[in-house]
Amino acid sequence: MDKIKMTTPIVEMDGDEMTRILWQMIKDDLLLPYIDLKTEYYDLGLEYRDETNDQVTIDSANATKKYGVAVKCATITPNAARVEEYHLKEMWKSPNGTIRAILDGTVFRAPIVVKGIDPCVKNWKKPITIARHAYGDVYKGSEMKIPGPGKVELVYTAGDGSESRELVHDFTCPGIVQGMHNINKSIESFARSCFNYALDTKQELWFATKDTISKKYDHTFKDIFQEIFDSEYAEKFEAAGITYFYTLIDDAVARVMKSEGGYIWACKNYDGDVMSDMISSAFGSLAMMTSVLVSPDGNYEYEAAHGTVQRHYYKHLKGEETSTNSVATIFAWTGALRKRGELDGNKELMEFADKLEKATIDTIEGGEMTKDLALITTIPNPVVLNSGDFIKAIAKRL
Ligand code: NAD
């Protein structure tokens, strides 16, 4: 059999710990036998990040800007314990944060829906994709504890020195205060990424804030989305047969619970932080969530939503058997291959991505799965496979 040819490389970002082990297995058993795989390889494993003073992370993000499609393995974000464990020169920043800052994108997280791994919300039939705005608000807030009586004001000093003021509160007793911001440019990028991704995946887009209470802050989000939609996307949405829907956040939450799924829910930074964990746990497992960073100028970086599965890695190092779920990492690869195929007009590559996803889902629905899924499945007598055998079972179906 001739292997599938590729014309443009995918940017490959290798990672750490157990997911690095899965990464190689996926390539060896599921990709290399079928595809003449073209990648530009960047080793984002912590040792090499340290060796290159994290330059490799920056290079990989710039390569993504050049080629348009990347696939990333989970990576360690160092903390004090990791600095000691890996004898690091510095506590390097989160690679995802660095990449996101360079690509300026929005992260879309979606569950992989499989029969037999049923969501707790019984009417959810299709995935709900969360788009989280990843800039500003409470994450870049300034706060103060107010010790006693006194006035707190917001003060804006313009370039020419003129001031405008807004009273926050006239305190008569101790309390607390918080100031936060966002910038129109970032909200515009967020809106465009959401509209583009909705068109890309042919799904409805929902967006919700608390604009009835926050008449300037949240209302600006609402207005920017509406202006960009009306001027740049309304016709394209109509042609694609999808809609953009704005509502209040409390109404959105109520509708989400009663919905079937099958749409993108765009959330402000904090709402997205909270809601994405609700969605992933309600759909069953963090190991079944994919994640894609979409930049407003059309670059895509695919990854699993989970981390490096550190606990399994230490077992693996001790020579013990692991049963680590590789589904989200496989779907990161299929996402990247499909997008690369789409951009290059490479139908075979797109079809291969579909087949690999189907083989993965069929394997689980056929009763063969990793331990995390076996614990929650409604399929009777599931066969629990170890990390390698699960991937081999998928290869057999493929
Ligand atoms: P984790 O996602 O690796 O694990 C969290 C829990 O979920 C664990 O109990 C684990 O057993 C379970 N789990 C997650 N994925 C699984 C899978 N594929 N199969 C079976 N079980 C799975 O998160 P953590 O333990 O908090 O972090 C470990 C490391 O991962 C940290 O160093 C952190 O910095 C990093 N991390 C990276 C990313 C990323 O690169 N996107 C995201 C989160 C955490």
Coordinates of C-alpha atoms and ligand atoms in Angstrom, one line a residue:
M1 CA 0.0 0.0 0.0
D2 CA 1.3 3.5 -0.9
K3 CA 1.5 5.8 2.0
I4 CA -0.5 9.0 2.0
K5 CA 1.7 11.9 0.9
M6 CA 1.8 15.4 2.5
T7 CA 2.8 18.6 0.8
T8 CA 3.2 20.9 3.8
P9 CA 4.6 19.9 7.2
I10 CA 2.7 20.0 10.4
V11 CA 4.5 21.7 13.3
E12 CA 5.0 18.9 15.8
M13 CA 5.5 20.0 19.5
D14 CA 6.7 17.1 21.6
G15 CA 6.1 17.2 25.3
D16 CA 6.6 15.5 28.7
E17 CA 6.1 12.5 30.9
M18 CA 3.4 9.9 30.1
T19 CA 2.0 11.9 27.2
R20 CA 5.5 11.9 25.6
I21 CA 5.4 8.1 25.8
L22 CA 1.9 8.0 24.2
W23 CA 3.1 10.4 21.6
Q24 CA 5.7 8.0 20.2
M25 CA 3.3 5.1 20.4
I26 CA 0.7 7.0 18.4
K27 CA 3.2 7.9 15.7
D28 CA 4.6 4.4 15.5
D29 CA 1.4 2.4 15.5
L30 CA -1.3 4.8 14.1
L31 CA 0.4 7.4 11.8
L32 CA 3.8 6.3 10.3
P33 CA 2.5 3.0 8.8
Y34 CA -0.1 4.9 6.7
I35 CA 1.3 8.4 6.2
D36 CA 4.5 9.8 4.7
L37 CA 4.4 12.0 7.8
K38 CA 5.9 15.4 7.2
T39 CA 6.5 17.4 10.4
E40 CA 8.8 20.2 11.5
Y41 CA 9.8 18.8 15.0
Y42 CA 10.2 20.9 18.1
D43 CA 11.0 19.3 21.4
L44 CA 9.1 21.1 24.1
G45 CA 10.1 18.5 26.6
L46 CA 11.2 20.3 29.8
E47 CA 14.9 19.3 29.5
Y48 CA 15.2 20.8 26.0
R49 CA 13.2 23.9 26.9
D50 CA 15.7 24.5 29.7
E51 CA 18.7 23.8 27.5
T52 CA 17.5 26.4 24.9
N53 CA 16.4 28.9 27.6
D54 CA 12.8 28.3 26.3
Q55 CA 13.8 29.5 22.8
V56 CA 12.4 26.3 21.4
T57 CA 8.9 27.2 22.6
I58 CA 9.1 30.6 20.9
D59 CA 10.5 29.0 17.7
S60 CA 7.6 26.4 17.6
A61 CA 5.0 29.2 17.9
N62 CA 6.7 31.2 15.1
A63 CA 6.7 28.0 13.0
T64 CA 3.0 27.7 13.6
K65 CA 2.5 31.2 12.2
K66 CA 4.6 30.1 9.1
Y67 CA 2.8 26.8 8.4
G68 CA -0.6 27.4 9.9
V69 CA -1.1 24.0 11.7
A70 CA 0.5 22.6 14.8
V71 CA -0.1 19.6 17.1
K72 CA 1.2 19.7 20.6
C73 CA 1.8 17.1 23.3
A74 CA 1.1 18.0 26.9
T75 CA 4.0 19.8 28.6
I76 CA 5.1 20.4 32.2
T77 CA 4.5 24.0 33.5
P78 CA 7.3 24.2 36.0
N79 CA 6.7 25.0 39.6
A80 CA 9.2 25.0 42.5
A81 CA 9.1 21.2 42.7
R82 CA 9.8 20.8 39.0
V83 CA 12.7 23.3 39.2
E84 CA 14.3 21.0 41.7
E85 CA 13.3 17.7 40.0
Y86 CA 14.8 18.8 36.6
H87 CA 17.5 21.1 38.0
L88 CA 16.1 24.0 35.9
K89 CA 18.0 27.2 35.3
E90 CA 14.7 29.1 35.8
M91 CA 11.1 28.5 36.4
W92 CA 10.1 28.7 32.7
K93 CA 6.7 30.0 31.9
S94 CA 3.8 27.9 30.7
P95 CA 4.5 26.9 27.1
N96 CA 0.8 27.2 26.4
G97 CA 0.8 30.8 27.7
T98 CA 3.9 31.6 25.5
I99 CA 2.4 30.1 22.4
R100 CA -0.9 31.8 23.0
A101 CA 0.8 35.2 23.5
I102 CA 2.5 34.8 20.1
L103 CA -0.5 33.5 18.2
D104 CA -3.0 35.7 20.0
G105 CA -5.7 33.1 19.8
T106 CA -8.8 31.6 21.5
V107 CA -8.9 28.1 22.9
F108 CA -11.8 25.9 22.0
R109 CA -12.4 22.8 24.1
A110 CA -14.7 20.0 23.1
P111 CA -15.5 16.6 24.5
I112 CA -15.2 13.5 22.4
V113 CA -18.6 11.8 22.6
V114 CA -18.7 8.0 22.7
K115 CA -21.7 5.7 23.2
G116 CA -21.3 4.0 26.6
I117 CA -19.6 7.0 28.2
D118 CA -22.7 8.9 28.9
P119 CA -22.8 12.6 30.0
C120 CA -24.4 13.2 33.5
V121 CA -26.8 15.5 31.7
K122 CA -28.9 12.9 29.9
N123 CA -30.2 15.2 27.1
W124 CA -26.7 16.2 26.0
K125 CA -26.3 14.2 22.8
K126 CA -23.7 16.2 20.9
P127 CA -20.5 17.9 22.1
I128 CA -20.6 21.4 23.7
T129 CA -17.5 23.4 22.7
I130 CA -16.4 26.1 25.1
A131 CA -14.5 29.1 23.7
R132 CA -12.7 30.9 26.5
H133 CA -11.5 34.5 26.1
A134 CA -8.0 34.2 27.4
Y135 CA -7.1 37.8 28.2
G136 CA -7.9 40.2 31.0
D137 CA -10.8 40.7 33.4
V138 CA -10.2 39.3 36.9
Y139 CA -7.0 37.5 35.7
K140 CA -5.3 40.9 35.3
G141 CA -7.2 42.7 38.1
S142 CA -5.8 44.9 40.8
E143 CA -7.2 44.6 44.3
M144 CA -7.1 46.4 47.6
K145 CA -8.3 45.7 51.1
I146 CA -9.9 48.8 52.4
P147 CA -9.0 49.2 56.1
G148 CA -11.7 51.7 57.1
P149 CA -13.9 54.7 56.1
G150 CA -12.9 56.5 52.9
K151 CA -13.7 57.0 49.2
V152 CA -12.6 54.7 46.4
E153 CA -12.7 56.0 42.8
L154 CA -11.7 54.9 39.3
V155 CA -9.4 57.5 37.7
Y156 CA -8.5 57.7 34.1
T157 CA -5.7 60.1 33.2
A158 CA -5.6 60.7 29.4
G159 CA -2.5 61.5 27.4
D160 CA -3.1 65.3 27.8
G161 CA -3.4 65.0 31.6
S162 CA -7.1 65.4 31.8
E163 CA -8.9 63.2 34.2
S164 CA -12.3 61.5 34.5
R165 CA -13.5 59.8 37.6
E166 CA -16.1 57.3 38.7
L167 CA -17.0 56.6 42.3
V168 CA -16.7 52.9 43.2
H169 CA -17.8 53.2 46.8
D170 CA -17.8 55.6 49.7
F171 CA -16.7 53.2 52.5
T172 CA -18.0 53.7 56.0
C173 CA -16.3 50.5 57.3
P174 CA -13.6 48.1 56.2
G175 CA -14.1 46.3 52.8
I176 CA -12.5 45.2 49.6
V177 CA -12.2 46.6 46.1
Q178 CA -11.1 45.3 42.7
G179 CA -10.3 47.0 39.4
M180 CA -10.1 45.1 36.1
H181 CA -9.8 45.8 32.4
N182 CA -10.0 44.5 28.9
I183 CA -9.0 46.0 25.6
N184 CA -11.1 46.2 22.5
K185 CA -8.5 44.7 20.2
S186 CA -8.4 41.5 22.3
I187 CA -12.2 41.3 22.4
E188 CA -12.3 41.8 18.6
S189 CA -9.7 38.9 18.1
F190 CA -11.8 36.7 20.4
A191 CA -15.0 37.5 18.4
R192 CA -13.3 36.8 15.0
S193 CA -11.8 33.5 16.3
C194 CA -15.2 32.4 17.5
F195 CA -17.0 33.4 14.2
N196 CA -14.3 31.7 12.1
Y197 CA -14.4 28.5 14.2
A198 CA -18.2 28.4 14.0
L199 CA -18.0 28.6 10.2
D200 CA -15.2 26.0 10.2
T201 CA -17.1 23.5 12.2
K202 CA -20.6 24.4 11.0
Q203 CA -21.9 24.9 14.5
E204 CA -24.1 27.6 16.0
L205 CA -22.3 30.2 18.1
W206 CA -23.7 31.3 21.5
F207 CA -22.3 34.2 23.5
A208 CA -23.4 35.4 26.8
T209 CA -22.4 38.1 29.4
K210 CA -24.1 40.0 32.2
D211 CA -24.7 43.2 30.1
T212 CA -27.9 44.2 32.0
I213 CA -25.9 44.7 35.2
S214 CA -22.5 45.6 33.7
K215 CA -23.8 48.3 31.3
K216 CA -20.4 49.5 30.1
Y217 CA -18.0 46.6 30.6
D218 CA -20.0 43.5 29.6
H219 CA -22.0 45.6 27.2
T220 CA -18.9 46.4 25.2
F221 CA -18.3 42.7 24.7
K222 CA -21.8 42.3 23.4
D223 CA -21.5 45.4 21.1
I224 CA -18.2 44.3 19.7
F225 CA -19.4 40.8 18.9
Q226 CA -22.6 42.2 17.3
E227 CA -20.7 44.9 15.2
I228 CA -18.2 42.3 13.9
F229 CA -20.9 39.8 13.2
D230 CA -23.1 42.3 11.2
S231 CA -20.3 43.7 9.2
E232 CA -18.1 40.6 8.5
Y233 CA -20.0 37.4 9.2
A234 CA -23.8 37.7 8.9
E235 CA -23.8 36.6 5.2
K236 CA -21.3 33.8 5.7
F237 CA -23.3 32.4 8.5
E238 CA -26.5 32.5 6.5
A239 CA -24.8 30.8 3.6
A240 CA -23.5 28.1 6.0
G241 CA -27.0 27.7 7.6
I242 CA -25.8 28.6 11.1
T243 CA -26.7 31.3 13.5
Y244 CA -25.1 33.6 16.1
F245 CA -27.1 33.9 19.3
Y246 CA -26.6 36.4 22.1
T247 CA -28.2 36.1 25.5
L248 CA -27.7 36.8 29.2
I249 CA -25.2 34.5 31.0
D250 CA -27.9 33.1 33.4
D251 CA -30.2 32.4 30.5
A252 CA -27.4 30.7 28.7
V253 CA -26.7 28.4 31.6
A254 CA -30.3 27.4 31.8
R255 CA -30.5 26.8 28.1
V256 CA -27.3 24.8 28.1
M257 CA -28.6 22.4 30.7
K258 CA -31.7 21.7 28.6
S259 CA -30.0 21.6 25.2
E260 CA -28.9 18.7 23.1
G261 CA -25.4 20.2 22.6
G262 CA -23.9 20.7 19.2
Y263 CA -22.9 24.3 19.5
I264 CA -20.0 26.6 20.5
W265 CA -20.5 28.5 23.7
A266 CA -18.2 31.6 23.8
C267 CA -17.4 32.7 27.3
K268 CA -15.6 35.6 28.9
N269 CA -12.4 34.6 30.7
Y270 CA -13.8 33.7 34.1
D271 CA -17.0 32.1 32.8
G272 CA -14.9 30.0 30.4
D273 CA -12.5 28.9 33.2
V274 CA -15.5 27.7 35.3
M275 CA -17.7 26.3 32.6
S276 CA -15.1 24.3 30.8
D277 CA -14.5 22.3 33.9
M278 CA -18.2 21.8 34.4
I279 CA -18.6 20.6 30.8
S280 CA -15.6 18.3 30.8
S281 CA -16.6 16.6 34.1
A282 CA -20.2 16.3 33.0
F283 CA -19.2 14.7 29.7
G284 CA -17.3 12.0 31.6
S285 CA -13.5 12.5 31.6
L286 CA -10.8 15.1 31.1
A287 CA -9.0 12.4 29.1
M288 CA -11.7 12.8 26.4
M289 CA -11.4 16.5 25.9
T290 CA -9.7 18.1 22.9
S291 CA -8.5 21.6 22.7
V292 CA -7.5 23.8 19.8
L293 CA -6.1 27.3 19.8
V294 CA -7.4 29.3 16.8
S295 CA -5.7 32.6 16.0
P296 CA -7.7 35.4 14.4
D297 CA -5.5 35.2 11.3
G298 CA -6.2 31.5 10.8
N299 CA -3.5 29.5 12.6
Y300 CA -4.4 26.3 14.4
E301 CA -2.7 24.5 17.3
Y302 CA -4.3 21.2 18.4
E303 CA -3.8 19.4 21.7
A304 CA -5.3 17.3 24.4
A305 CA -6.9 19.3 27.2
H306 CA -5.3 17.2 29.9
G307 CA -1.8 17.4 31.4
T308 CA 1.2 15.0 31.3
V309 CA -0.4 12.4 33.5
Q310 CA 2.5 12.5 35.9
R311 CA 1.3 9.8 38.3
H312 CA 1.2 7.2 35.4
Y313 CA 4.7 8.3 34.3
Y314 CA 6.2 7.5 37.6
K315 CA 4.6 4.1 37.5
H316 CA 5.9 3.6 34.0
L317 CA 9.4 4.6 35.1
K318 CA 9.2 1.9 37.9
G319 CA 8.4 -0.6 35.2
E320 CA 4.8 -1.0 36.3
E321 CA 1.9 -1.3 33.7
T322 CA -0.1 1.8 32.9
S323 CA -3.5 2.3 31.4
T324 CA -3.4 5.8 30.2
N325 CA -6.0 7.1 27.9
S326 CA -4.6 8.4 24.6
V327 CA -7.9 9.4 22.9
A328 CA -7.5 13.2 23.3
T329 CA -3.9 13.0 22.0
I330 CA -5.0 10.9 19.0
F331 CA -7.7 13.5 18.3
A332 CA -5.2 16.3 18.5
W333 CA -3.3 14.5 15.7
T334 CA -6.5 13.9 13.7
G335 CA -7.5 17.5 14.1
A336 CA -4.2 18.7 12.8
L337 CA -4.1 16.2 9.9
R338 CA -7.6 17.1 8.8
K339 CA -6.9 20.8 8.9
R340 CA -3.6 20.4 7.0
G341 CA -5.5 18.3 4.5
E342 CA -8.2 21.0 4.2
L343 CA -5.7 23.8 3.6
D344 CA -3.7 21.7 1.1
G345 CA -6.6 20.2 -0.7
N346 CA -5.4 16.8 0.4
K347 CA -8.5 14.7 0.5
E348 CA -6.7 11.4 1.4
L349 CA -5.3 13.0 4.5
M350 CA -8.7 14.3 5.6
E351 CA -10.2 10.9 5.0
F352 CA -7.5 9.3 7.0
A353 CA -8.2 11.6 10.0
D354 CA -11.9 10.5 9.8
K355 CA -11.0 6.8 9.7
L356 CA -8.6 7.1 12.7
E357 CA -11.2 8.9 14.8
K358 CA -13.8 6.2 13.8
A359 CA -11.4 3.4 14.7
T360 CA -10.8 5.0 18.1
I361 CA -14.5 5.4 18.9
D362 CA -15.3 2.0 17.6
T363 CA -12.7 0.4 19.8
I364 CA -14.2 2.0 22.9
E365 CA -17.8 1.2 21.8
G366 CA -16.7 -2.3 21.1
G367 CA -15.8 -2.6 24.8
E368 CA -12.0 -2.2 24.7
M369 CA -10.8 0.8 26.7
T370 CA -8.4 2.2 29.3
K371 CA -9.0 2.0 33.0
D372 CA -10.3 5.6 33.4
L373 CA -13.2 4.8 31.0
A374 CA -13.8 1.3 32.2
L375 CA -14.6 2.9 35.6
I376 CA -17.4 5.1 34.2
T377 CA -18.8 3.2 31.2
T378 CA -22.3 1.7 30.9
I379 CA -20.9 -1.0 28.5
P380 CA -21.1 -4.3 30.4
N381 CA -17.8 -6.2 31.1
P382 CA -15.4 -3.7 29.5
V383 CA -12.0 -5.1 28.6
V384 CA -9.3 -2.9 30.3
L385 CA -6.2 -2.5 28.2
N386 CA -2.9 -1.0 29.0
S387 CA -1.6 2.1 27.3
G388 CA 0.2 0.3 24.5
D389 CA -2.5 -2.4 23.9
F390 CA -5.2 0.2 23.6
I391 CA -3.4 1.9 20.8
K392 CA -2.7 -1.5 19.2
A393 CA -6.4 -2.3 19.4
I394 CA -7.2 0.9 17.5
A395 CA -4.5 0.0 14.9
K396 CA -6.1 -3.3 14.4
R397 CA -9.5 -1.7 13.5
L398 CA -7.8 1.0 11.4
Ligands
NAD1 P1 -3.3 15.8 34.4 O1 -4.3 16.3 33.4 O2 -2.0 15.3 33.9 O3 -4.0 14.8 35.4 C1 -5.1 15.2 36.2 C2 -5.9 13.9 36.6 O4 -6.6 13.4 35.5 C3 -5.0 12.8 37.2 O5 -5.6 12.2 38.2 C4 -4.8 11.9 36.0 O6 -4.6 10.6 36.4 C5 -6.1 12.1 35.2 N1 -5.9 12.0 33.8 C6 -5.6 13.1 33.0 N2 -5.4 12.7 31.7 C7 -5.5 11.3 31.7 C8 -5.4 10.3 30.7 N3 -5.1 10.7 29.5 N4 -5.6 9.1 31.1 C9 -5.9 8.7 32.3 N5 -6.1 9.6 33.3 C10 -5.9 10.9 33.0 O7 -3.0 17.1 35.3 P2 -2.0 17.3 36.6 O8 -1.7 16.0 37.2 O9 -2.6 18.4 37.3 O10 -0.6 17.9 35.9 C11 0.5 17.1 35.5 C12 1.4 18.0 34.7 O11 0.7 18.4 33.5 C13 1.8 19.3 35.4 O12 3.2 19.4 35.3 C14 1.1 20.4 34.6 O13 1.9 21.5 34.5 C15 0.9 19.7 33.2 N6 -0.3 20.2 32.5 C16 -0.1 20.5 31.2 C17 -1.1 20.9 30.4 C18 -0.9 21.2 28.9 O14 0.2 21.0 28.4 N7 -1.9 21.6 28.2 C19 -2.4 21.0 30.9 C20 -2.6 20.7 32.3 C21 -1.5 20.3 33.1

